[in-house]
Amino acid sequence: MKIARAIAYTNIALVKYWGKRISEVANKGLNLPAVGSLSLTIDQLRTETLVRPASSKDTFVLNGQTITGPAFDKTFMHVERIWQRTGPTNPRPPCHVDSINHLPTAAGLASSASGFAALTLAAAAAFELHEDRQTLSSLARLGSGSAARSLWGGFVRLNRGEKSDGSDCIARPLESQTPSWDIRMLIVYTTQKAKSISSTAGMERSRLTSPYYSAWVETSTADLDAAERAINARDLAVLGEIMEHSCFKMHACMLASKPPLLYWNASTLLVLQELWQARHEGLLGFATIDAGPHVKILCATPMASELKSRIASIAGIQGVDIVAPGPDPQVEVME
Ligand code: PMV
């Protein structure tokens, strides 16, 4: 095997993914989403992963710390998946995985998208698995649904697909890596704590208990098509409306789960109120929120710094980053 390094940028869903198509057991580990999703890959927030042969046993270092337990198991289950795709005749050699998250893992901002995308690319390069990007994206999805979208920069759409083997659950970029659209995303941090319920557990709870789940699933494709049209037309106001609608439908579905899934904190709500007041005054920004209390705001570049200063002074805000649309991932084979 070779030594390989990959850098993948995280992405934020504008049309959200929430729910596995069927239960994970019946899924046979395919991790098939119940709905498609559409995201924007962003710059700065990224994972850098090196995969190299280890002397005797598998080891995983994340941000300089040796990792054991469930995170180790999940990582090496994924490394093994990639190895199996090479059609090996030998058992996998022991590997050392060294990852750096250039994003605040401890702050509960999802790092699984960039993490599994970088791991997929680095392991595939190390094992000399030569697949096209769509196949690698599908492999990344097996680690984390959102990771399938981080195989490209810019706007990416992941289709739900219909086939039970997942072969038509495929992601594609909506345009070349740097969208010629002057937009920014504000990442508003509202806590330093990690989230309490994982997205996989939360999705399963919603699927099984939320009376709004079927409406959530049924209305997703219309949002995806409308968002794609708005992106092609460079219509931020229309895209923003669809984006907020998708976000709040997802959170309504979460809230109607039993017991309820409430990922927000008090600052999340204060940010939304300030954002909507700013919009009322002509400062156009649109919010989305994932399975955690942070708020991400999409806006035109000239509005970004004024919006940032309005939001940064709200009680409980830990920081605001302004990020641009991000590039494709990068892979380097060293030996
Ligand atoms: O990829 P996962 O399993 O971490 O799930 C991501 C779920 C959301 O972040 C809430 C929505 C999305 O589409 O990214």
Short mmCIF file of C-alpha atoms and ligand atoms in Angstrom, two decimals:
data_model
loop_
_atom_site.label_atom_id
_atom_site.label_comp_id
_atom_site.label_asym_id
_atom_site.label_seq_id
_atom_site.Cartn_x
_atom_site.Cartn_y
_atom_site.Cartn_z
CA MET A 1 0.00 0.00 0.00
CA LYS A 2 0.95 3.66 -0.46
CA ILE A 3 0.97 6.66 1.84
CA ALA A 4 -1.84 9.04 0.88
CA ARG A 5 -3.23 12.30 2.19
CA ALA A 6 -6.61 13.85 1.41
CA ILE A 7 -8.21 17.16 2.30
CA ALA A 8 -12.01 17.40 2.11
CA TYR A 9 -14.15 20.43 2.92
CA THR A 10 -17.34 20.18 4.92
CA ASN A 11 -20.72 21.02 3.44
CA ILE A 12 -23.93 22.53 4.75
CA ALA A 13 -27.23 21.17 3.45
CA LEU A 14 -29.58 23.82 2.09
CA VAL A 15 -32.23 21.16 1.41
CA LYS A 16 -31.89 18.77 4.30
CA TYR A 17 -31.41 15.04 4.71
CA TRP A 18 -33.12 13.53 7.75
CA GLY A 19 -34.12 9.85 7.86
CA LYS A 20 -32.84 6.55 6.50
CA ARG A 21 -34.90 4.98 3.75
CA ILE A 22 -35.63 1.87 5.78
CA SER A 23 -34.34 0.68 9.12
CA GLU A 24 -30.58 0.37 9.30
CA VAL A 25 -30.89 -3.39 9.80
CA ALA A 26 -32.93 -3.86 6.61
CA ASN A 27 -30.59 -1.37 4.95
CA LYS A 28 -27.74 -3.91 5.20
CA GLY A 29 -25.39 -1.06 6.10
CA LEU A 30 -26.03 0.77 2.80
CA ASN A 31 -27.00 3.92 4.71
CA LEU A 32 -29.66 4.88 2.18
CA PRO A 33 -31.33 8.24 2.80
CA ALA A 34 -35.13 8.57 2.82
CA VAL A 35 -34.79 11.91 1.04
CA GLY A 36 -32.32 13.55 -1.31
CA SER A 37 -30.37 16.61 -0.24
CA LEU A 38 -28.64 19.64 -1.72
CA SER A 39 -25.64 21.30 -0.13
CA LEU A 40 -22.98 23.96 -0.42
CA THR A 41 -19.41 22.85 0.22
CA ILE A 42 -17.63 25.58 2.16
CA ASP A 43 -14.00 26.58 2.42
CA GLN A 44 -11.85 26.72 5.60
CA LEU A 45 -13.77 24.08 7.56
CA ARG A 46 -12.05 20.89 6.44
CA THR A 47 -10.53 17.58 7.46
CA GLU A 48 -7.03 16.51 6.47
CA THR A 49 -6.41 12.76 6.68
CA LEU A 50 -3.29 10.71 6.14
CA VAL A 51 -3.46 6.92 5.68
CA ARG A 52 -0.22 4.92 5.80
CA PRO A 53 0.91 1.37 6.63
CA ALA A 54 1.26 0.75 10.38
CA SER A 55 3.98 -1.44 11.86
CA SER A 56 1.80 -3.94 13.74
CA LYS A 57 -1.80 -2.87 14.39
CA ASP A 58 -4.42 -0.30 13.33
CA THR A 59 -4.04 3.09 14.99
CA PHE A 60 -6.13 6.26 14.75
CA VAL A 61 -4.98 9.71 15.80
CA LEU A 62 -7.42 12.64 15.66
CA ASN A 63 -6.15 16.15 16.30
CA GLY A 64 -3.01 14.67 17.90
CA GLN A 65 -4.87 12.34 20.28
CA THR A 66 -4.94 8.54 20.04
CA ILE A 67 -8.54 7.42 19.62
CA THR A 68 -10.06 4.13 20.82
CA GLY A 69 -13.69 2.98 21.31
CA PRO A 70 -16.63 3.64 18.97
CA ALA A 71 -14.89 6.34 16.88
CA PHE A 72 -11.96 3.98 16.25
CA ASP A 73 -14.36 1.15 15.31
CA LYS A 74 -16.34 3.35 12.92
CA THR A 75 -13.16 4.59 11.26
CA PHE A 76 -11.69 1.14 10.69
CA MET A 77 -14.99 -0.34 9.60
CA HIS A 78 -14.82 2.25 6.85
CA VAL A 79 -11.16 1.58 6.03
CA GLU A 80 -12.04 -2.13 5.74
CA ARG A 81 -14.96 -1.32 3.39
CA ILE A 82 -12.61 0.53 1.06
CA TRP A 83 -10.10 -2.33 1.22
CA GLN A 84 -12.83 -4.84 0.32
CA ARG A 85 -13.65 -2.77 -2.79
CA THR A 86 -10.18 -3.53 -4.15
CA GLY A 87 -11.21 -7.21 -4.44
CA PRO A 88 -8.35 -8.27 -2.20
CA THR A 89 -6.91 -11.76 -2.03
CA ASN A 90 -5.00 -10.92 1.15
CA PRO A 91 -6.16 -9.55 4.50
CA ARG A 92 -5.83 -5.79 4.88
CA PRO A 93 -2.43 -4.56 6.12
CA PRO A 94 -2.55 -2.70 9.45
CA CYS A 95 -3.03 1.02 8.86
CA HIS A 96 -2.30 4.25 10.65
CA VAL A 97 -4.93 6.97 10.16
CA ASP A 98 -4.00 10.49 11.20
CA SER A 99 -6.72 13.14 10.90
CA ILE A 100 -6.80 16.82 11.65
CA ASN A 101 -10.16 18.54 11.84
CA HIS A 102 -9.77 22.17 10.90
CA LEU A 103 -13.18 22.78 12.40
CA PRO A 104 -14.35 22.81 15.98
CA THR A 105 -15.18 19.12 16.62
CA ALA A 106 -15.79 19.76 20.31
CA ALA A 107 -18.20 22.56 19.51
CA GLY A 108 -20.71 20.14 18.03
CA LEU A 109 -20.40 21.29 14.43
CA ALA A 110 -20.78 18.18 12.29
CA SER A 111 -17.37 16.96 11.20
CA SER A 112 -18.57 13.65 9.77
CA ALA A 113 -19.06 15.06 6.24
CA SER A 114 -15.48 16.24 5.73
CA GLY A 115 -14.15 13.42 7.95
CA PHE A 116 -15.59 10.50 5.99
CA ALA A 117 -14.97 12.18 2.64
CA ALA A 118 -11.26 12.68 3.48
CA LEU A 119 -10.96 9.16 4.92
CA THR A 120 -12.57 7.62 1.83
CA LEU A 121 -10.25 9.49 -0.55
CA ALA A 122 -7.08 8.88 1.46
CA ALA A 123 -7.79 5.17 2.00
CA ALA A 124 -8.79 4.64 -1.65
CA ALA A 125 -5.55 6.31 -2.81
CA ALA A 126 -3.47 4.36 -0.28
CA PHE A 127 -5.01 1.05 -1.44
CA GLU A 128 -4.74 2.11 -5.10
CA LEU A 129 -8.47 1.79 -5.64
CA HIS A 130 -9.10 3.66 -8.87
CA GLU A 131 -12.80 4.55 -8.94
CA ASP A 132 -14.62 7.55 -10.36
CA ARG A 133 -15.74 10.28 -8.01
CA GLN A 134 -19.39 9.20 -7.98
CA THR A 135 -18.39 5.73 -6.81
CA LEU A 136 -16.12 7.22 -4.15
CA SER A 137 -19.01 9.48 -3.10
CA SER A 138 -21.24 6.42 -2.67
CA LEU A 139 -18.50 4.79 -0.59
CA ALA A 140 -18.25 7.93 1.57
CA ARG A 141 -22.05 7.76 2.08
CA LEU A 142 -21.62 4.39 3.78
CA GLY A 143 -19.66 6.19 6.52
CA SER A 144 -21.94 9.23 6.77
CA GLY A 145 -24.79 10.38 4.53
CA SER A 146 -23.60 13.98 4.33
CA ALA A 147 -20.04 12.87 3.40
CA ALA A 148 -21.26 11.81 -0.06
CA ARG A 149 -21.71 15.53 -0.84
CA SER A 150 -18.18 16.59 0.20
CA LEU A 151 -16.62 14.86 -2.84
CA TRP A 152 -17.15 18.09 -4.79
CA GLY A 153 -16.83 21.80 -4.15
CA GLY A 154 -19.72 24.23 -4.64
CA PHE A 155 -23.34 23.10 -4.83
CA VAL A 156 -23.95 19.34 -4.78
CA ARG A 157 -27.17 17.38 -5.08
CA LEU A 158 -27.50 13.87 -3.66
CA ASN A 159 -30.46 12.01 -5.12
CA ARG A 160 -32.40 9.61 -2.94
CA GLY A 161 -32.71 6.95 -5.64
CA GLU A 162 -35.25 4.14 -5.67
CA LYS A 163 -33.25 0.93 -6.04
CA SER A 164 -32.81 -1.25 -2.99
CA ASP A 165 -29.12 -1.82 -3.73
CA GLY A 166 -28.52 1.96 -3.57
CA SER A 167 -27.02 2.09 -7.08
CA ASP A 168 -29.09 5.14 -8.04
CA CYS A 169 -28.46 7.01 -4.78
CA ILE A 170 -25.88 9.22 -6.44
CA ALA A 171 -24.44 12.67 -5.85
CA ARG A 172 -23.50 15.17 -8.55
CA PRO A 173 -22.10 18.69 -8.55
CA LEU A 174 -24.51 21.34 -9.80
CA GLU A 175 -21.75 23.31 -11.47
CA SER A 176 -17.97 23.63 -11.59
CA GLN A 177 -16.22 23.90 -8.27
CA THR A 178 -16.26 27.64 -7.63
CA PRO A 179 -19.74 28.95 -8.23
CA SER A 180 -19.65 32.26 -10.06
CA TRP A 181 -21.97 33.69 -7.50
CA ASP A 182 -20.83 36.14 -4.89
CA ILE A 183 -22.24 34.49 -1.77
CA ARG A 184 -21.00 33.75 1.73
CA MET A 185 -22.08 31.62 4.63
CA LEU A 186 -21.93 32.77 8.24
CA ILE A 187 -21.28 29.98 10.72
CA VAL A 188 -22.72 31.15 14.02
CA TYR A 189 -21.47 29.11 16.99
CA THR A 190 -23.93 29.04 19.87
CA THR A 191 -22.21 26.55 22.20
CA GLN A 192 -18.95 24.71 22.82
CA LYS A 193 -20.71 21.50 23.81
CA ALA A 194 -21.03 18.44 21.57
CA LYS A 195 -24.55 17.41 20.52
CA SER A 196 -26.40 15.02 22.81
CA ILE A 197 -28.14 12.74 20.29
CA SER A 198 -26.36 11.49 17.18
CA SER A 199 -28.00 12.17 13.84
CA THR A 200 -28.39 8.42 13.16
CA ALA A 201 -30.25 7.85 16.45
CA GLY A 202 -32.32 11.03 15.96
CA MET A 203 -33.30 10.08 12.40
CA GLU A 204 -34.44 6.66 13.51
CA ARG A 205 -36.52 8.17 16.32
CA SER A 206 -38.21 10.55 13.86
CA ARG A 207 -38.88 7.76 11.36
CA LEU A 208 -40.48 5.58 14.01
CA THR A 209 -42.40 8.14 16.06
CA SER A 210 -42.92 11.49 14.30
CA PRO A 211 -46.38 11.90 12.73
CA TYR A 212 -44.82 14.57 10.48
CA TYR A 213 -42.20 12.20 9.07
CA SER A 214 -44.18 11.09 6.01
CA ALA A 215 -44.99 14.70 5.09
CA TRP A 216 -41.32 15.56 5.49
CA VAL A 217 -40.30 12.76 3.11
CA GLU A 218 -43.09 13.42 0.59
CA THR A 219 -42.32 17.12 0.17
CA SER A 220 -38.55 16.85 -0.19
CA THR A 221 -38.20 16.31 -3.96
CA ALA A 222 -40.18 19.46 -4.73
CA ASP A 223 -37.76 21.45 -2.51
CA LEU A 224 -34.74 19.89 -4.24
CA ASP A 225 -36.02 20.72 -7.72
CA ALA A 226 -36.99 24.26 -6.70
CA ALA A 227 -33.61 24.86 -5.01
CA GLU A 228 -31.74 23.63 -8.07
CA ARG A 229 -33.75 26.00 -10.28
CA ALA A 230 -33.06 28.91 -7.91
CA ILE A 231 -29.31 28.16 -7.93
CA ASN A 232 -29.27 28.03 -11.73
CA ALA A 233 -31.12 31.37 -11.79
CA ARG A 234 -28.78 32.83 -9.08
CA ASP A 235 -31.90 33.84 -7.17
CA LEU A 236 -30.84 34.15 -3.54
CA ALA A 237 -34.25 35.26 -2.25
CA VAL A 238 -35.97 32.21 -3.74
CA LEU A 239 -33.19 29.84 -2.67
CA GLY A 240 -33.28 31.32 0.84
CA GLU A 241 -37.02 30.78 1.16
CA ILE A 242 -36.73 27.11 0.09
CA MET A 243 -33.74 26.62 2.37
CA GLU A 244 -35.53 27.94 5.47
CA HIS A 245 -38.66 25.96 4.60
CA SER A 246 -36.64 22.72 4.36
CA CYS A 247 -34.83 23.48 7.62
CA PHE A 248 -37.95 24.28 9.63
CA LYS A 249 -39.87 21.31 8.24
CA MET A 250 -37.00 19.08 9.37
CA HIS A 251 -36.98 20.63 12.84
CA ALA A 252 -40.78 20.38 13.08
CA CYS A 253 -40.46 16.68 12.26
CA MET A 254 -37.75 16.36 14.94
CA LEU A 255 -39.87 18.21 17.52
CA ALA A 256 -42.86 15.95 16.84
CA SER A 257 -40.75 12.85 17.59
CA LYS A 258 -41.30 10.98 20.83
CA PRO A 259 -39.53 11.99 23.01
CA PRO A 260 -39.00 15.31 21.19
CA LEU A 261 -35.70 16.11 19.50
CA LEU A 262 -34.81 19.71 20.25
CA TYR A 263 -31.32 20.54 19.04
CA TRP A 264 -31.59 24.31 19.58
CA ASN A 265 -30.59 26.43 22.54
CA ALA A 266 -31.77 29.88 23.58
CA SER A 267 -29.15 31.61 21.42
CA THR A 268 -30.32 29.70 18.34
CA LEU A 269 -33.69 31.41 18.65
CA LEU A 270 -32.17 34.84 19.36
CA VAL A 271 -30.07 34.53 16.18
CA LEU A 272 -33.15 33.67 14.10
CA GLN A 273 -35.07 36.64 15.48
CA GLU A 274 -32.20 39.04 14.79
CA LEU A 275 -31.72 37.60 11.30
CA TRP A 276 -35.39 38.04 10.45
CA GLN A 277 -35.38 41.58 11.85
CA ALA A 278 -32.31 42.36 9.71
CA ARG A 279 -34.08 40.92 6.68
CA HIS A 280 -37.09 43.09 7.39
CA GLU A 281 -34.68 46.05 7.26
CA GLY A 282 -33.34 44.92 3.87
CA LEU A 283 -30.28 42.92 4.97
CA LEU A 284 -30.98 39.60 3.24
CA GLY A 285 -29.70 36.48 5.01
CA PHE A 286 -31.28 33.01 5.23
CA ALA A 287 -30.84 30.45 7.99
CA THR A 288 -30.34 26.74 8.23
CA ILE A 289 -29.73 24.61 11.32
CA ASP A 290 -28.53 20.99 11.55
CA ALA A 291 -28.67 18.46 14.38
CA GLY A 292 -27.13 20.96 16.78
CA PRO A 293 -27.75 24.52 17.98
CA HIS A 294 -25.45 26.42 15.58
CA VAL A 295 -26.97 28.59 12.86
CA LYS A 296 -25.64 28.87 9.32
CA ILE A 297 -26.67 31.93 7.33
CA LEU A 298 -26.47 32.24 3.55
CA CYS A 299 -26.15 35.79 2.21
CA ALA A 300 -24.73 37.92 -0.57
CA THR A 301 -21.06 38.78 0.07
CA PRO A 302 -21.60 42.55 0.57
CA MET A 303 -24.08 41.82 3.41
CA ALA A 304 -21.83 39.36 5.27
CA SER A 305 -19.83 41.65 7.54
CA GLU A 306 -22.81 43.78 8.61
CA LEU A 307 -24.85 40.67 9.37
CA LYS A 308 -21.89 39.26 11.29
CA SER A 309 -21.60 42.31 13.54
CA ARG A 310 -25.34 42.30 14.29
CA ILE A 311 -25.29 38.59 15.18
CA ALA A 312 -21.96 38.50 17.03
CA SER A 313 -23.28 40.76 19.79
CA ILE A 314 -26.20 38.44 20.67
CA ALA A 315 -26.06 36.81 24.14
CA GLY A 316 -24.35 33.42 24.17
CA ILE A 317 -22.68 33.66 20.75
CA GLN A 318 -19.25 32.01 20.84
CA GLY A 319 -18.08 33.27 17.47
CA VAL A 320 -19.07 33.89 13.86
CA ASP A 321 -17.01 32.72 10.86
CA ILE A 322 -17.61 34.05 7.37
CA VAL A 323 -16.85 31.32 4.83
CA ALA A 324 -16.96 31.22 1.03
CA PRO A 325 -18.03 28.36 -1.24
CA GLY A 326 -15.36 25.67 -0.98
CA PRO A 327 -13.28 23.76 -3.54
CA ASP A 328 -13.09 20.13 -4.58
CA PRO A 329 -11.20 17.83 -2.22
CA GLN A 330 -7.50 17.26 -2.84
CA VAL A 331 -5.62 13.96 -2.79
CA GLU A 332 -1.88 13.40 -2.74
CA VAL A 333 -0.13 10.02 -3.00
CA MET A 334 3.25 10.21 -1.35
CA GLU A 335 4.86 6.82 -1.87
O1 PMV B 1 -24.51 12.65 7.62
P1 PMV B 1 -25.11 12.63 8.95
O2 PMV B 1 -25.50 11.25 9.34
O3 PMV B 1 -24.25 13.30 9.98
O4 PMV B 1 -26.50 13.46 8.92
C1 PMV B 1 -26.59 14.80 8.56
C2 PMV B 1 -27.93 15.35 8.92
C3 PMV B 1 -28.08 16.86 8.86
O5 PMV B 1 -26.85 17.51 9.08
C4 PMV B 1 -29.06 17.29 9.94
C5 PMV B 1 -28.67 17.32 7.52
C6 PMV B 1 -27.77 17.23 6.32
O6 PMV B 1 -28.32 17.00 5.23
O7 PMV B 1 -26.55 17.41 6.44
#
